[in-house]
Short mmCIF file of C-alpha atoms in Angstrom, two decimals:
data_model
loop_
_atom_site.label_atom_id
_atom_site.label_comp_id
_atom_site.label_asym_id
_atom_site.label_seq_id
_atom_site.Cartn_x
_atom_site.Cartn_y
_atom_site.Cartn_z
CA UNK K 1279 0.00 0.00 0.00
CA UNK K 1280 2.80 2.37 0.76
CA UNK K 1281 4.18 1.67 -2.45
CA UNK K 1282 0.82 2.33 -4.10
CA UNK K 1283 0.82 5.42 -2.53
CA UNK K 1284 4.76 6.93 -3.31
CA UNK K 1285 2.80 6.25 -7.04
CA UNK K 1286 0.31 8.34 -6.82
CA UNK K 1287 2.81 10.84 -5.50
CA UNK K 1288 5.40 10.67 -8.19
CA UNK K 1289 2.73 11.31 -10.34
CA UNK K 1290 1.60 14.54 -8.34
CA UNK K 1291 -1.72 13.17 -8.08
CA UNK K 1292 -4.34 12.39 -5.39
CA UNK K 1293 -4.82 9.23 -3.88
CA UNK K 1294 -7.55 7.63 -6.01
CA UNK K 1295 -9.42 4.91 -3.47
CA UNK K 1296 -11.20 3.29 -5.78
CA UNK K 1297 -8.28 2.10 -7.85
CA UNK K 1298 -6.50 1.20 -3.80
CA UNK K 1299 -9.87 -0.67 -3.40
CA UNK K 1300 -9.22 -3.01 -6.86
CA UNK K 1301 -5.82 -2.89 -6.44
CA UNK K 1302 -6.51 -4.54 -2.61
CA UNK K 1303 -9.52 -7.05 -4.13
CA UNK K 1304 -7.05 -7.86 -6.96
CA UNK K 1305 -4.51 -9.14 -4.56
CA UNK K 1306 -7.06 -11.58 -2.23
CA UNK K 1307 -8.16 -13.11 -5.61
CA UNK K 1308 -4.96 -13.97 -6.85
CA UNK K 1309 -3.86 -14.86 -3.52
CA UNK K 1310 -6.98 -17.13 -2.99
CA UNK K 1311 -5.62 -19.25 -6.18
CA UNK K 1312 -2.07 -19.56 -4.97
CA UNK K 1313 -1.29 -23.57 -3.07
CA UNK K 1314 -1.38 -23.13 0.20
CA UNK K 1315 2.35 -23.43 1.97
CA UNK K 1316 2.70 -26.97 3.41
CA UNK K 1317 4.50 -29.18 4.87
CA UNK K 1318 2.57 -31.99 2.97
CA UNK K 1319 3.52 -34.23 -0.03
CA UNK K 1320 1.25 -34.00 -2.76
CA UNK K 1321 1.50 -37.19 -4.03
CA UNK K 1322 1.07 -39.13 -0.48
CA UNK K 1323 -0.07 -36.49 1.70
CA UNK K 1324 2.22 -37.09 4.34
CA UNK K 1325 4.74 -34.80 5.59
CA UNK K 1326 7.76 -34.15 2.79
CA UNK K 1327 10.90 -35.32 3.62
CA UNK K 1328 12.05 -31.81 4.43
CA UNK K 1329 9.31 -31.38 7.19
CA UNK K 1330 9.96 -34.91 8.79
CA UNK K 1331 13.92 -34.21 8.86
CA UNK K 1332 13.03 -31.12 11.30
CA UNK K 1333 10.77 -32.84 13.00
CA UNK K 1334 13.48 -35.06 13.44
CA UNK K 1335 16.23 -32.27 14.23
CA UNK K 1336 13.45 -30.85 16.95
CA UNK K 1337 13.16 -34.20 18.87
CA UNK K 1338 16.56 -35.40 19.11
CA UNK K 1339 17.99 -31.67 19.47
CA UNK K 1340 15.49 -30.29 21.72
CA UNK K 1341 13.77 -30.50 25.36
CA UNK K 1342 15.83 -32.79 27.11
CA UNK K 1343 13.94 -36.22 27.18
CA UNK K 1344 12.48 -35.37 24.07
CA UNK K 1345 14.45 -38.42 21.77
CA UNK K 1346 14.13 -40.91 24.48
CA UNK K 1347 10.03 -41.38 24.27
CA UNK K 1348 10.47 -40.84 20.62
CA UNK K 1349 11.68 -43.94 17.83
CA UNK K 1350 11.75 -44.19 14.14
CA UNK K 1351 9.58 -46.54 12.60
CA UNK K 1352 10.94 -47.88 8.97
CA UNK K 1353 8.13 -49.59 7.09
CA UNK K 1354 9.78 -51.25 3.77
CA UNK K 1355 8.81 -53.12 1.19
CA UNK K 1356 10.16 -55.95 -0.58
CA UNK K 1357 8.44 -55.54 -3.85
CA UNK K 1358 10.51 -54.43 -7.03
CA UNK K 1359 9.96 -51.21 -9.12
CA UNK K 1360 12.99 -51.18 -11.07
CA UNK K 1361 14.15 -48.18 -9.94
CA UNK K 1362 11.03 -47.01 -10.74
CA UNK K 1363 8.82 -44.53 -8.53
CA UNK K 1364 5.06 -45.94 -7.52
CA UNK K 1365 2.27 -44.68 -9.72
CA UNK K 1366 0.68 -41.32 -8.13
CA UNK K 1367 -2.17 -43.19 -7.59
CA UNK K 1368 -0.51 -45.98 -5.55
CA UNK K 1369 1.01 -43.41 -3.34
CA UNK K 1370 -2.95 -41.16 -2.74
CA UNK K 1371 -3.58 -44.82 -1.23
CA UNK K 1372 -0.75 -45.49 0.40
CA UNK K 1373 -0.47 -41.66 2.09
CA UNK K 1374 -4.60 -42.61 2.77
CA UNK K 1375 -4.23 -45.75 4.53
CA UNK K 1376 -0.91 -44.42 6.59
CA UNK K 1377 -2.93 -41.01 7.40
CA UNK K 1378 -5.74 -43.39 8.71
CA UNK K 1379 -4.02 -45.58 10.77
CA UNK K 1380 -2.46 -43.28 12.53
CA UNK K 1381 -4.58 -41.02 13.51
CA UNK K 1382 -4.90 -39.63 16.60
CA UNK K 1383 -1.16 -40.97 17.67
CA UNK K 1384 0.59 -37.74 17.11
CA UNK K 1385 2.81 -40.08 15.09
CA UNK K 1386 4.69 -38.21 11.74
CA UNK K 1387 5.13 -40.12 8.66
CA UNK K 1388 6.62 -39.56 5.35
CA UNK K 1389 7.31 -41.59 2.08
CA UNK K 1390 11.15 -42.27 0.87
CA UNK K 1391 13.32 -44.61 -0.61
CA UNK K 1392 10.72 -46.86 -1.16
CA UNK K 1393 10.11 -47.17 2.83
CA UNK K 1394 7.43 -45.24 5.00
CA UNK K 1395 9.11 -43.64 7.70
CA UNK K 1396 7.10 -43.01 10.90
CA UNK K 1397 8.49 -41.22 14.01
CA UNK K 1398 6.33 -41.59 16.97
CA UNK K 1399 6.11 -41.38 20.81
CA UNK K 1400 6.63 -44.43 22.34
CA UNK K 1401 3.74 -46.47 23.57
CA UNK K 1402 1.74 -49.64 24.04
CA UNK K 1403 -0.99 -48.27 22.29
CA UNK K 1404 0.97 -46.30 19.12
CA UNK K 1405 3.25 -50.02 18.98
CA UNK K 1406 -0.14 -51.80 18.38
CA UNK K 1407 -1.47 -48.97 15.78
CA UNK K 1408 2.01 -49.28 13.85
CA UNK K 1409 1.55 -52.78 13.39
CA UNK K 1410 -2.33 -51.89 11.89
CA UNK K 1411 -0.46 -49.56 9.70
CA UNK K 1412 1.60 -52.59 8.48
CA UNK K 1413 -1.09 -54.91 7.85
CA UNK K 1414 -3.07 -52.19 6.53
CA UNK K 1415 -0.29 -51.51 3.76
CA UNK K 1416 0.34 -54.79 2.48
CA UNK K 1417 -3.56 -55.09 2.04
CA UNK K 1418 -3.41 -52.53 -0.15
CA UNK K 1419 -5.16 -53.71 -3.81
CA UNK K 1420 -2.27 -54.13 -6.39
CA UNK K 1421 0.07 -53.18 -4.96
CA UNK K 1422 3.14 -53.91 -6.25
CA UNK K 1423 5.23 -52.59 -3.19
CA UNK K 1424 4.96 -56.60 -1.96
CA UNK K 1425 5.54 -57.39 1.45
CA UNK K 1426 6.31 -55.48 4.32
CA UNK K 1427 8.66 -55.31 6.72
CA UNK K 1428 8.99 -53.11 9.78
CA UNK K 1429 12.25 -52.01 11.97
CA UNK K 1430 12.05 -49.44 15.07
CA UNK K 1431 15.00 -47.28 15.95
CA UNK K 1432 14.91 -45.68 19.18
CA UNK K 1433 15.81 -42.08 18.78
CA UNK K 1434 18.43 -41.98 21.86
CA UNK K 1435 20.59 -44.64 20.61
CA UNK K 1436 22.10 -43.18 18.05
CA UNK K 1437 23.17 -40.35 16.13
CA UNK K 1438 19.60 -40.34 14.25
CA UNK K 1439 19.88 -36.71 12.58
CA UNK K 1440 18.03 -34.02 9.87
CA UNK K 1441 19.63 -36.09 7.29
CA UNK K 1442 21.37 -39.06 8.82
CA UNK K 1443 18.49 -41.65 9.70
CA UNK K 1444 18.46 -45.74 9.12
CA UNK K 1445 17.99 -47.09 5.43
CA UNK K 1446 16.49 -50.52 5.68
CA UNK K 1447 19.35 -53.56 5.76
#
């Protein structure tokens, strides 16, 4: 608006509020049609990889305690793309059925190297609901991800990092 103003000035004229008034309604619009910023993939609608590795950084860096009621859950598959990344529509579902089963854990997940990645607080109840994610996966119809298999890293053994986290053996 300032600026808007300093051109009215230059040009030694008075403010005109209609034109501020369009100017202001032209600006919501085009705002309205701009993607939200997010934290989201758009493919799985999980968090992107960039999100989860500060999520990451937060726990094991932060309140002291933090790490140590945290772990990493690594949910990979043994199926073979050939180097291949899964249909957009295989990863809606996946993102879908990982968004569902964990609901309501506070758990953070996020598709990469061919793995869901889940960090999560540690719990009786969030241990059962990760092995419902599991299941839930390999159920998926046609999927051509194959079996599952699931490893848990607790977050205080080890120098778990932004960008230095277990790949599947």
């Amino acid at each position: 608006m300032t600026d808007f103003r300093a051109l009215f000035d230059a040009a030694e004229r008075d403010l005109d509020v209609d034109a501020l008034q369009s100017l202001a309604e032209g600006w919501a619009e085009g705002a309205e049609a701009l993607p939200p910023i997010s934290c989201t993939d758009v493919y799985t609608g999980l968090a992107t990889t960039a999100h989860f590795q500060r999520h990451l950084h937060e726990l094991v860096e932060g309140s002291p305690g933090a790490a140590a009621r945290h772990a990493l859950a690594i949910i990979g598959f043994t199926g073979e793309l050939e180097g291949r990344r899964p249909a957009w529509t295989l990863l809606v579902r996946l993102g879908a059925v990982v968004q569902g089963q964990l609901l309501g854990t506070g758990a953070m997940a996020t598709y990469r190297a061919s793995a869901i990645h889940i960090v999560f607080r540690v719990c009786e109840a969030n241990l059962l609901r990760l092995a419902q994610c599991k299941a839930a996966v390999e159920m998926l119809d046609g999927c051509p991800l194959g079996s599952a298999r699931m490893t848990l890293h607790p977050l205080e053994e080890g120098p778990i990092s932004a960008g230095n986290w277990p790949e599947l053996p």
